[in-house]
Coordinates of C-alpha atoms and ligand atoms in Angstrom, one line a residue:
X1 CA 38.2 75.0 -169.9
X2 CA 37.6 71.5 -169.2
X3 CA 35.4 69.8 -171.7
X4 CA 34.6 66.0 -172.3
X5 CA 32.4 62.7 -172.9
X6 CA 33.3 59.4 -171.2
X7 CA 31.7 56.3 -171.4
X8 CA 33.1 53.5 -169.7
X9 CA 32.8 49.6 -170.1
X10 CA 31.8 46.8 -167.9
X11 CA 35.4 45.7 -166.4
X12 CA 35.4 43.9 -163.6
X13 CA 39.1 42.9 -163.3
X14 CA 41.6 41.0 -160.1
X15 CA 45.4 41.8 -160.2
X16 CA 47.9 40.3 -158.3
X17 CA 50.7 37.7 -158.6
X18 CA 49.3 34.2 -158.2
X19 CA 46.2 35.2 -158.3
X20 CA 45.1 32.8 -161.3
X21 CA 44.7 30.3 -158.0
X22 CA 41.6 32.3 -157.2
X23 CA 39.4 31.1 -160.4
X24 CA 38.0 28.5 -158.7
X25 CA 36.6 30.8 -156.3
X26 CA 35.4 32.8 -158.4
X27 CA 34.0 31.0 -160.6
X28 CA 31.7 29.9 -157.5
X29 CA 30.8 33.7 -156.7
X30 CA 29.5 34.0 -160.3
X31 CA 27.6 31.1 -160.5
X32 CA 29.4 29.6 -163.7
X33 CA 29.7 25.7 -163.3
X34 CA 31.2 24.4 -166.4
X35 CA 34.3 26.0 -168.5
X36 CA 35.4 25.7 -171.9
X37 CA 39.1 26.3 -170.7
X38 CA 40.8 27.9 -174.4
X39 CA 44.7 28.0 -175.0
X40 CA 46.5 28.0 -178.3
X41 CA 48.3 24.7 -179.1
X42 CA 51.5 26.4 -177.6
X43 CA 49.9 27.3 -174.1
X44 CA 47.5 23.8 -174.2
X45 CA 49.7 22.6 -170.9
X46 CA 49.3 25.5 -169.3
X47 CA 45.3 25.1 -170.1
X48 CA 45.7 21.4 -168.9
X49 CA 46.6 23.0 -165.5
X50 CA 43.8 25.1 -165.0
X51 CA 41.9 22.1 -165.8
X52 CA 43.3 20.9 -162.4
X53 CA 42.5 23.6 -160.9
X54 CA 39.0 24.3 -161.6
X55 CA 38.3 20.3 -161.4
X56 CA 34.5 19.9 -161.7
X57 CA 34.0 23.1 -162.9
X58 CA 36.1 21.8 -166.0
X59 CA 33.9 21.2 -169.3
X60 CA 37.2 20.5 -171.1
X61 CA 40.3 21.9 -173.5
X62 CA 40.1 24.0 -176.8
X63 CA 43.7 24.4 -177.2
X64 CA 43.1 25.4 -180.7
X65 CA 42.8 29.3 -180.8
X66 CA 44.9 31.3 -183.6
X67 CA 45.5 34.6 -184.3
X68 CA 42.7 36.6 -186.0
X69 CA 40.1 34.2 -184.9
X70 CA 39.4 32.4 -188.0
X71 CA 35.4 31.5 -188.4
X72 CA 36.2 28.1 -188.5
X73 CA 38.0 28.0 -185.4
X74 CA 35.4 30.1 -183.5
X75 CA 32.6 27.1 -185.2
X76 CA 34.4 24.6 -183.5
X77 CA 34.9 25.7 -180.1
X78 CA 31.3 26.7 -180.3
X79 CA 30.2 23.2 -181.1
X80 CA 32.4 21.5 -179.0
X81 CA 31.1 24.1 -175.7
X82 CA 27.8 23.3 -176.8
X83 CA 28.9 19.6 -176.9
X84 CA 30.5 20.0 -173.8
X85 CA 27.7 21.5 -171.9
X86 CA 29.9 24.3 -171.0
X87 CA 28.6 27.9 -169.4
X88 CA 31.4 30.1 -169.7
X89 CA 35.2 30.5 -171.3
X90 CA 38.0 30.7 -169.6
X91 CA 41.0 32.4 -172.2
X92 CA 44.5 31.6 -171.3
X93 CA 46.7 33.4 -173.0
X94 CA 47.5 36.2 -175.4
X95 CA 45.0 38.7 -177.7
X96 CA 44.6 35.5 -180.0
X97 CA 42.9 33.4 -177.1
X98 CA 41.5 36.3 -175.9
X99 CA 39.6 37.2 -179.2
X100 CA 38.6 33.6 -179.6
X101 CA 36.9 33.9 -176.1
X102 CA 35.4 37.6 -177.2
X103 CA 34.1 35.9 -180.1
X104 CA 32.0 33.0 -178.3
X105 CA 30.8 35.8 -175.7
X106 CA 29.3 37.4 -178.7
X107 CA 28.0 35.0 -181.0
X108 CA 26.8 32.6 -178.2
X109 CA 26.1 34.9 -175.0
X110 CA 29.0 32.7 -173.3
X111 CA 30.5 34.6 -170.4
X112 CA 33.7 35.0 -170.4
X113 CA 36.8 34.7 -168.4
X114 CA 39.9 36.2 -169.4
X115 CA 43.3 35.3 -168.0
X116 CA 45.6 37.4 -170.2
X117 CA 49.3 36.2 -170.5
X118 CA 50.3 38.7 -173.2
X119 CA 50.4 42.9 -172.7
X120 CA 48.1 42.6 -176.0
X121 CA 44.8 44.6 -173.7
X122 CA 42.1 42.9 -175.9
X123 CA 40.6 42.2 -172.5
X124 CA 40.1 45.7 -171.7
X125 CA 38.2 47.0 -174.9
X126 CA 35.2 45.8 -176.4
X127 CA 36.5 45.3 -179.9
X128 CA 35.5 41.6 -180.9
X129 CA 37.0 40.2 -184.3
X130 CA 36.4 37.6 -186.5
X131 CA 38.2 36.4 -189.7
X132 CA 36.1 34.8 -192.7
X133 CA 37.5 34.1 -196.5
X134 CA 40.4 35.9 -195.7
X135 CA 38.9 38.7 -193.8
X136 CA 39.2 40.0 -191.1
X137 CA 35.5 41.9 -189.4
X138 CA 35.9 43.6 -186.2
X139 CA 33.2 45.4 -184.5
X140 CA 32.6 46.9 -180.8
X141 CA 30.0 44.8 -178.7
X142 CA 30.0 45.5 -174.6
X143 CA 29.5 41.3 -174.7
X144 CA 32.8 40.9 -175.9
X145 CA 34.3 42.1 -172.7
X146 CA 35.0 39.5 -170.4
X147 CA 32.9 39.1 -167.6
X148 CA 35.8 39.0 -165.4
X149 CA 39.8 39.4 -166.0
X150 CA 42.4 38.1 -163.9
X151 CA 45.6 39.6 -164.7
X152 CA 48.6 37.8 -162.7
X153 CA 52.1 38.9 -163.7
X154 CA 53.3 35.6 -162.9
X155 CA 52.3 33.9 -166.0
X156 CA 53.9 36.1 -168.1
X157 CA 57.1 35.2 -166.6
X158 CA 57.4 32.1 -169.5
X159 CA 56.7 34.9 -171.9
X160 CA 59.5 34.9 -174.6
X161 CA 61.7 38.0 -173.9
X162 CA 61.9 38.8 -177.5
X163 CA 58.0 38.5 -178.0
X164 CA 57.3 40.2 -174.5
X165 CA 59.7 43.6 -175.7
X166 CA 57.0 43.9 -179.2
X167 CA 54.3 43.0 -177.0
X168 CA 54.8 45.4 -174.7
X169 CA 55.0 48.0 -177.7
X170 CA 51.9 46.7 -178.5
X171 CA 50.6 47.5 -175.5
X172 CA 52.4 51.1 -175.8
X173 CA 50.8 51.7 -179.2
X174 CA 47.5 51.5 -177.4
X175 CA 48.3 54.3 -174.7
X176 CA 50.0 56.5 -177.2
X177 CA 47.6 57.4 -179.7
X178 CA 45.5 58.4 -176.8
X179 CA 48.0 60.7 -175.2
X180 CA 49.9 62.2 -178.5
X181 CA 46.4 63.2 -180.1
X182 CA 45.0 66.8 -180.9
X183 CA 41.7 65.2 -179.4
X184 CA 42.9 65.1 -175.9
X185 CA 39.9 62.9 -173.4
X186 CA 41.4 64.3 -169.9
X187 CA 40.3 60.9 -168.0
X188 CA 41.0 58.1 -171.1
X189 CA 44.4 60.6 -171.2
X190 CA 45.3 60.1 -167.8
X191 CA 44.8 56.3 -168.2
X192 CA 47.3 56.0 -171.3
X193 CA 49.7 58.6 -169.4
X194 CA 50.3 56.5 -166.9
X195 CA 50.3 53.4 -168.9
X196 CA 53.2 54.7 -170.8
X197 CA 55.4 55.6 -167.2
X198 CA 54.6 51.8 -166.6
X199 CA 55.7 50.5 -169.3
X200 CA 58.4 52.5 -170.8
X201 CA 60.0 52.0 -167.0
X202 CA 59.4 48.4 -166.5
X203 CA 59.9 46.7 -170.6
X204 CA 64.0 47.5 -170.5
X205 CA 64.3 45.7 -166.7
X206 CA 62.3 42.9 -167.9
X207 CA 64.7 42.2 -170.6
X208 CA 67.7 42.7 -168.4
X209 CA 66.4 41.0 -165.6
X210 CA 63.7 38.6 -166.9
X211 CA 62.8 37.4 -163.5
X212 CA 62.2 40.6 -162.0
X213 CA 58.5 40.4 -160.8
X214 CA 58.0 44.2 -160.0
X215 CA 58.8 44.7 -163.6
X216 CA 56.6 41.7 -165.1
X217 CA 53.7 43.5 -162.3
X218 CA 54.4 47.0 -163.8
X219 CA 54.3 46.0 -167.8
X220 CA 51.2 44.1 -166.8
X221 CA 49.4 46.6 -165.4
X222 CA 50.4 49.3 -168.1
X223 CA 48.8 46.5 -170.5
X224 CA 45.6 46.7 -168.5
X225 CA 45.9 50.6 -168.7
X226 CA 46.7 50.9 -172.3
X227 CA 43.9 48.3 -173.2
X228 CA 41.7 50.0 -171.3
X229 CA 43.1 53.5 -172.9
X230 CA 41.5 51.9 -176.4
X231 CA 38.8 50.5 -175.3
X232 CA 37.3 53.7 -174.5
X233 CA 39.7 56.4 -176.7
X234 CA 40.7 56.5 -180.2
X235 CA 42.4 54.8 -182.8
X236 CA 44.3 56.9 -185.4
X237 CA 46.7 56.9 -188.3
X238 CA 48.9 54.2 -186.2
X239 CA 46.0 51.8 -186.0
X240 CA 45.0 52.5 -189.8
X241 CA 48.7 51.0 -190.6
X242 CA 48.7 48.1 -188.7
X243 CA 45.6 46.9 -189.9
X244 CA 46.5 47.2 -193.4
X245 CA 49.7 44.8 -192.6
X246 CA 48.1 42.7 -190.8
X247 CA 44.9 42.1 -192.6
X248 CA 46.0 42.7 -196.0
X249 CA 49.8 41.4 -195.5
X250 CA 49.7 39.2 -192.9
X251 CA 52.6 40.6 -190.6
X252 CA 53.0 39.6 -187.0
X253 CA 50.4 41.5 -184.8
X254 CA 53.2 43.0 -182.0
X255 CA 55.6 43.2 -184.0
X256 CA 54.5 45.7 -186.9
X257 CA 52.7 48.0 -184.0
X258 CA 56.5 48.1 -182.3
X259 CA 57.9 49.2 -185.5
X260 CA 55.3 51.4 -186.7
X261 CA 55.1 53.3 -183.2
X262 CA 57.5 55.6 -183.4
X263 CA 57.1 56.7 -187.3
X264 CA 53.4 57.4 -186.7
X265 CA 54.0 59.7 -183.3
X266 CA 56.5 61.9 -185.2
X267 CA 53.9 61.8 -188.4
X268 CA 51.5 63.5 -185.8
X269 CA 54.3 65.7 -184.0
X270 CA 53.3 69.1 -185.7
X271 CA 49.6 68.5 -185.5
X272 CA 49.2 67.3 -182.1
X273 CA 52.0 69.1 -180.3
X274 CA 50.3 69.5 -177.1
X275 CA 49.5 65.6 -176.4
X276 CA 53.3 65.0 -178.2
X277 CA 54.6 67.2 -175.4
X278 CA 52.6 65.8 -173.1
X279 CA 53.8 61.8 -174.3
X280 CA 57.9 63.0 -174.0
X281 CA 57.0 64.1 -170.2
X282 CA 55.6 60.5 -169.6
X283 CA 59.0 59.1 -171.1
X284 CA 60.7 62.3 -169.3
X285 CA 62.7 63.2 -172.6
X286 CA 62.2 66.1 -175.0
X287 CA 61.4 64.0 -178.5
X288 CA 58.8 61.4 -178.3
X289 CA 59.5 59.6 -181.5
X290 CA 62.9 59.5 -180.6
X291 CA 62.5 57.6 -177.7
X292 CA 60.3 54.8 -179.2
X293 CA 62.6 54.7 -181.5
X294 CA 65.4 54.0 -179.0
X295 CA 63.5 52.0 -176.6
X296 CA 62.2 49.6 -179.7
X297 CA 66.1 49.0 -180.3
X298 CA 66.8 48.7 -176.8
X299 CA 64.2 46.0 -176.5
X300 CA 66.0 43.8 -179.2
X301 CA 62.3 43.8 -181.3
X302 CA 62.6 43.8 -185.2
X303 CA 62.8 47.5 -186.0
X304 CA 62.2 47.3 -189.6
X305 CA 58.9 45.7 -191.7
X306 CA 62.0 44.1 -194.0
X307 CA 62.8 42.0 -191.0
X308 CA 59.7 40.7 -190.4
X309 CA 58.8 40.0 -194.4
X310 CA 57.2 42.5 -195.7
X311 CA 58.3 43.0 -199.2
X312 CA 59.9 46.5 -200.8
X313 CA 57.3 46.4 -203.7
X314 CA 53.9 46.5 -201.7
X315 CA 54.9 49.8 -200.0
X316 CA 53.0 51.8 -202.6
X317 CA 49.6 49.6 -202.4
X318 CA 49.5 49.4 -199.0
X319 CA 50.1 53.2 -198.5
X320 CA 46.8 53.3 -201.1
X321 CA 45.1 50.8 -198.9
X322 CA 45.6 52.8 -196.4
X323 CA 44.1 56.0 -197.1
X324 CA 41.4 54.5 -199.3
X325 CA 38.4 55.3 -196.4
X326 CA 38.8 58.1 -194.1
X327 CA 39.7 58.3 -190.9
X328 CA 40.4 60.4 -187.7
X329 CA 43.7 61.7 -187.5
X330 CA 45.4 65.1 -186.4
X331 CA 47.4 65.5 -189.0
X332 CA 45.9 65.0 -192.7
X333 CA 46.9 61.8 -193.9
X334 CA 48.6 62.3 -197.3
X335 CA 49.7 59.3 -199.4
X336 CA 52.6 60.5 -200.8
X337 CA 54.1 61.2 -197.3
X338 CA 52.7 57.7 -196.1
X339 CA 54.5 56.2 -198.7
X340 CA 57.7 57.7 -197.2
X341 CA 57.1 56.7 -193.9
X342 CA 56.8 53.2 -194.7
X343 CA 60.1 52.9 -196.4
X344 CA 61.6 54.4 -193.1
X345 CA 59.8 51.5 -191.5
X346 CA 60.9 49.4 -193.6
X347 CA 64.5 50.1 -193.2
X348 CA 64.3 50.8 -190.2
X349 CA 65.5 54.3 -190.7
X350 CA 64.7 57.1 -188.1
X351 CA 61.4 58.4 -187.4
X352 CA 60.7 61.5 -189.7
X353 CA 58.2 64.7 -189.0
X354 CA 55.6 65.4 -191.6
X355 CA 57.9 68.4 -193.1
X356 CA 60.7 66.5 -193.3
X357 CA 58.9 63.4 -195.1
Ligands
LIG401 P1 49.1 35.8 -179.5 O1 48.0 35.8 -178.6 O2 48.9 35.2 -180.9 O3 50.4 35.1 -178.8 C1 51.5 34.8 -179.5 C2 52.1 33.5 -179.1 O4 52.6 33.6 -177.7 C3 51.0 32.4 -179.0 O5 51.5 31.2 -179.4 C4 50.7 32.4 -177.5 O6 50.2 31.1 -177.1 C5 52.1 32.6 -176.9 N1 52.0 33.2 -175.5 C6 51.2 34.2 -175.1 N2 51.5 34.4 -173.8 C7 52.5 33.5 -173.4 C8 53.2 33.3 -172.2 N3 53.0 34.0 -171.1 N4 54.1 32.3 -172.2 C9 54.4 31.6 -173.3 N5 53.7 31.8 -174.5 C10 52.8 32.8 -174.5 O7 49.7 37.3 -179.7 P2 49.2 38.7 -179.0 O8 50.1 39.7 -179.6 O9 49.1 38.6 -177.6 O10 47.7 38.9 -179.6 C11 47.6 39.2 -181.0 C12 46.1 39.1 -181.4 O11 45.3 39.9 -180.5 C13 45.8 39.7 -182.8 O12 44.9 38.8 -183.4 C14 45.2 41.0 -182.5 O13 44.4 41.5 -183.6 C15 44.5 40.8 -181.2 N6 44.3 42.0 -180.4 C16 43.0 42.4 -180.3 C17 42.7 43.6 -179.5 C18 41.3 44.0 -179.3 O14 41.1 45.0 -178.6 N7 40.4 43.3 -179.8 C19 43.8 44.3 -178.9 C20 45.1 43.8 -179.1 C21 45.3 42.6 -179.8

C-alpha cells in the first residue's frame, strides 16, 4: 500500500547546452531590468561576460562570493545592489554563488537568477545559509529558491576534473540518502533514483573524456535531480557528518560529502535494506557502499579526511559533535560506532556495516 506526503517548491528551471544565451530574453519575460551579476573572484570573467550579454539590463559585478556566505559578504553585495539600483541577482557559479544569491533573495526580497556551474543543487532546494562569528545558520525559506534556473552543461565544461568527480559526489550524496532510507517518499524516491543512473553513468566518462557533452548534459541534469531530491526529502546521518566538518572543521564542502558517502550508506545497510537494495539496482551492482567506494577512487577525489586535513585527534569530538542533538536516521546513531567510521574515513579504509564497526 502506497502511502505518502509531497510538497513541492516553486522551480521554474531551462536546460540545455548554450542556453545561458537566453538570459537576456528572459530577463525581459520577467520584467527584471537591472542585475546584480555575482561570481566568485575565480569565475569574475566569466561574470564580466554575462555583463555583455545582458548589456542594459547590467547593474554591475559582485565577484566577491565565498563559501558559506559569510555575513559580511552578503552586507556588501546588499549595499552595493541597493547602490546599484539593481532588481534581481543573477548567480554564476557554484553552491557558494549560489547561496550568496539565496541569501539576498531572503534578506532583501531580490529575485533571483541562478546559473549553476557546479553539480552542488543548492538551486533546487530551499535551504538558504548564512555564516556570522564563525557560524554557520541555515534555514528553509521558499524565497531562497531562485526565481528561475538556467542549467547549461556547457559551462561546466571549464570545471576542474578533479573538483567536478567530488562535486558530482556531492551531488550523489543528495540522491542517496533519499533512495537508501527506511523512509522511502515513492515520488522524491524516483527523483534521486534516477539522479543516481545519471550520475554514476556519466561522472567516470567525464573524467575520461572531459569534452564529452552528453556526459557534462547527464551529470548536470542528475545535479538538478539530486538537488531537487533534497530540497524536498530528507537529510540523515550523512548530512549530520558533513556539517560537523565543515562547520566545525572547515573541510572542503565536495570533498568530505565524496568521502563520507560510501561509509554512511553501509552505516544504514542493515536498517534500511529495502532503499539499500533499491540504491545497488540504480548502480546495477549488488553492494551499494561498495560501489561508492569504487567509483570515488575511480574519480581520482581524495578518498580519505587525512588527505584533505582533517587531523587524527578530532575524530573523537567531532563524533560527540555529532550526535550531540538528534536526528532522523534509520539506523540508531551510536557514538562509539561513529567514532569507527570516521577513522575508516580517515584512512580511507573500506566502507564498514554497523555489525562489523
Ligand atoms: P563552490 O561554489 O565554492 O565552487 C568551488 C570553486 O570552483 C569556486 O572557486 C568556483 O568559482 C569554482 N567553479 C565553480 N564552477 C566552475 C566552473 N564551471 N569552472 C571553473 N570554476 C568553477 O563549491 P560548490 O561545491 O559548488 O558549493 C559549495 C557550497 O554550496 C557550500 O557552501 C555548501 O554549503 C553550499 N551548498 C548548499 C546547498 C543548499 O541546498 N543550500 C546544497 C549544496 C551545496
Amino acid at each position: 500500500m502506497v502511502e505518502f506526503a509531497y510538497q513541492t517548491l516553486p522551480w521554474n528551471i531551462i536546460f540545455g547546452a548554450g542556453y545561458m544565451k537566453k538570459l537576456p530574453t528572459e530577463m525581459d519575460k520577467l520584467g527584471l531590468k537591472k542585475a546584480l551579476v555575482l561570481t566568485t573572484p575565480n569565475q569574475s570573467a566569466a561574470g564580466e561576460e554575462i555583463i555583455q550579454l545582458i548589456e542594459h539590463r547590467a547593474a554591475g559585478l559582485f565577484d566577491q562570493a565565498v563559501m558559506h556566505v559569510p555575513a559580511e559578504t552578503a552586507a556588501e553585495a546588499s549595499k552595493i545592489a541597493k547602490e546599484l539600483g539593481a532588481d534581481c541577482t543573477v548567480a554564476l557559479g557554484g553552491g557558494s554563488t549560489t547561496g550568496l544569491g539565496k541569501a539576498l533573495a531572503v534578506q532583501m526580497d531580490l529575485p533571483n537568477i541562478v546559473i549553476p556551474t557546479s553539480y552542488a543543487g543548492s538551486e533546487m532546494t530551499n535551504i538558504w545559509a548564512i555564516t556570522d562569528a564563525g557560524r554557520k545558520v541555515t534555514a528553509r525559506d521558499n524565497r531562497a529558491v531562485p526565481t528561475l534556473t538556467i542549467y547549461d552543461p556547457e559551462l561546466t565544461l571549464t570545471l576542474p576534473p578533479a573538483f567536478a568527480g567530488a562535486s558530482g559526489l556531492n551531488a550523489m550524496a543528495q540522491a542517496v540518502v533519499n533512495v537508501a532510507t527506511d523512509k522511502i517518499n515513492p515520488i522524491v524516491s524516483s527523483l534521486a533514483t534516477d539522479a543516481v543512473r545519471a550520475l554514476y553513468e556519466s561522472l567516470p566518462v567525464i573524467m575520461s573524456e572531459p569534452g564529452n557533452m552528453t556526459a557534462r548534459s547527464q551529470a548536470l541534469y542528475g545535479a538538478c535531480l539530486a538537488g531537487g531530491a533534497l530540497g524536498t526529502g530528507i537529510t540523515s546521518l550523512h548530512h549530520k557528518i558533513c556539517h560537523t566538518m565543515g562547520g566545525t572543521y572547515n573541510m572542503p564542502h565536495a570533498e568530505t560529502h565524496a568521502i563520507i558517502l560510501s561509509h554512511s550508506v553501509a552505516y544504514n545497510a542493515h536498517a534500511a535494506r529495502e532503499g539499500t537494495a533499491q540504491l545497488a539496482r540504480a548502480m546495477n551492482t549488488d553492494n551499494a557502499a561498495m560501489a561508492l567506494y569504487d567509483l570515488l577512487k575511480k574519480l581520482g577525489v581524495p578518498s580519505s579526511l587525512k588527505e584533505v586535513g582533517f587531523k587524527e585527534e578530532d575524530i573523537e569530538q567531532a563524533a560527540a559533535i555529532t550526535v550531540e542533538n538528534p536526528f532522523d536516521n534509520p539506523e540508531e546513531v551510536n557514538e562509539k560506532r561513529l567514532r569507527k567510521l570516521l577513522q575508516n574515513a580517515f584512512h580511507g579504509h573500506p566502507p564498514q556495516t554497523v555489525d562489523q564497526l
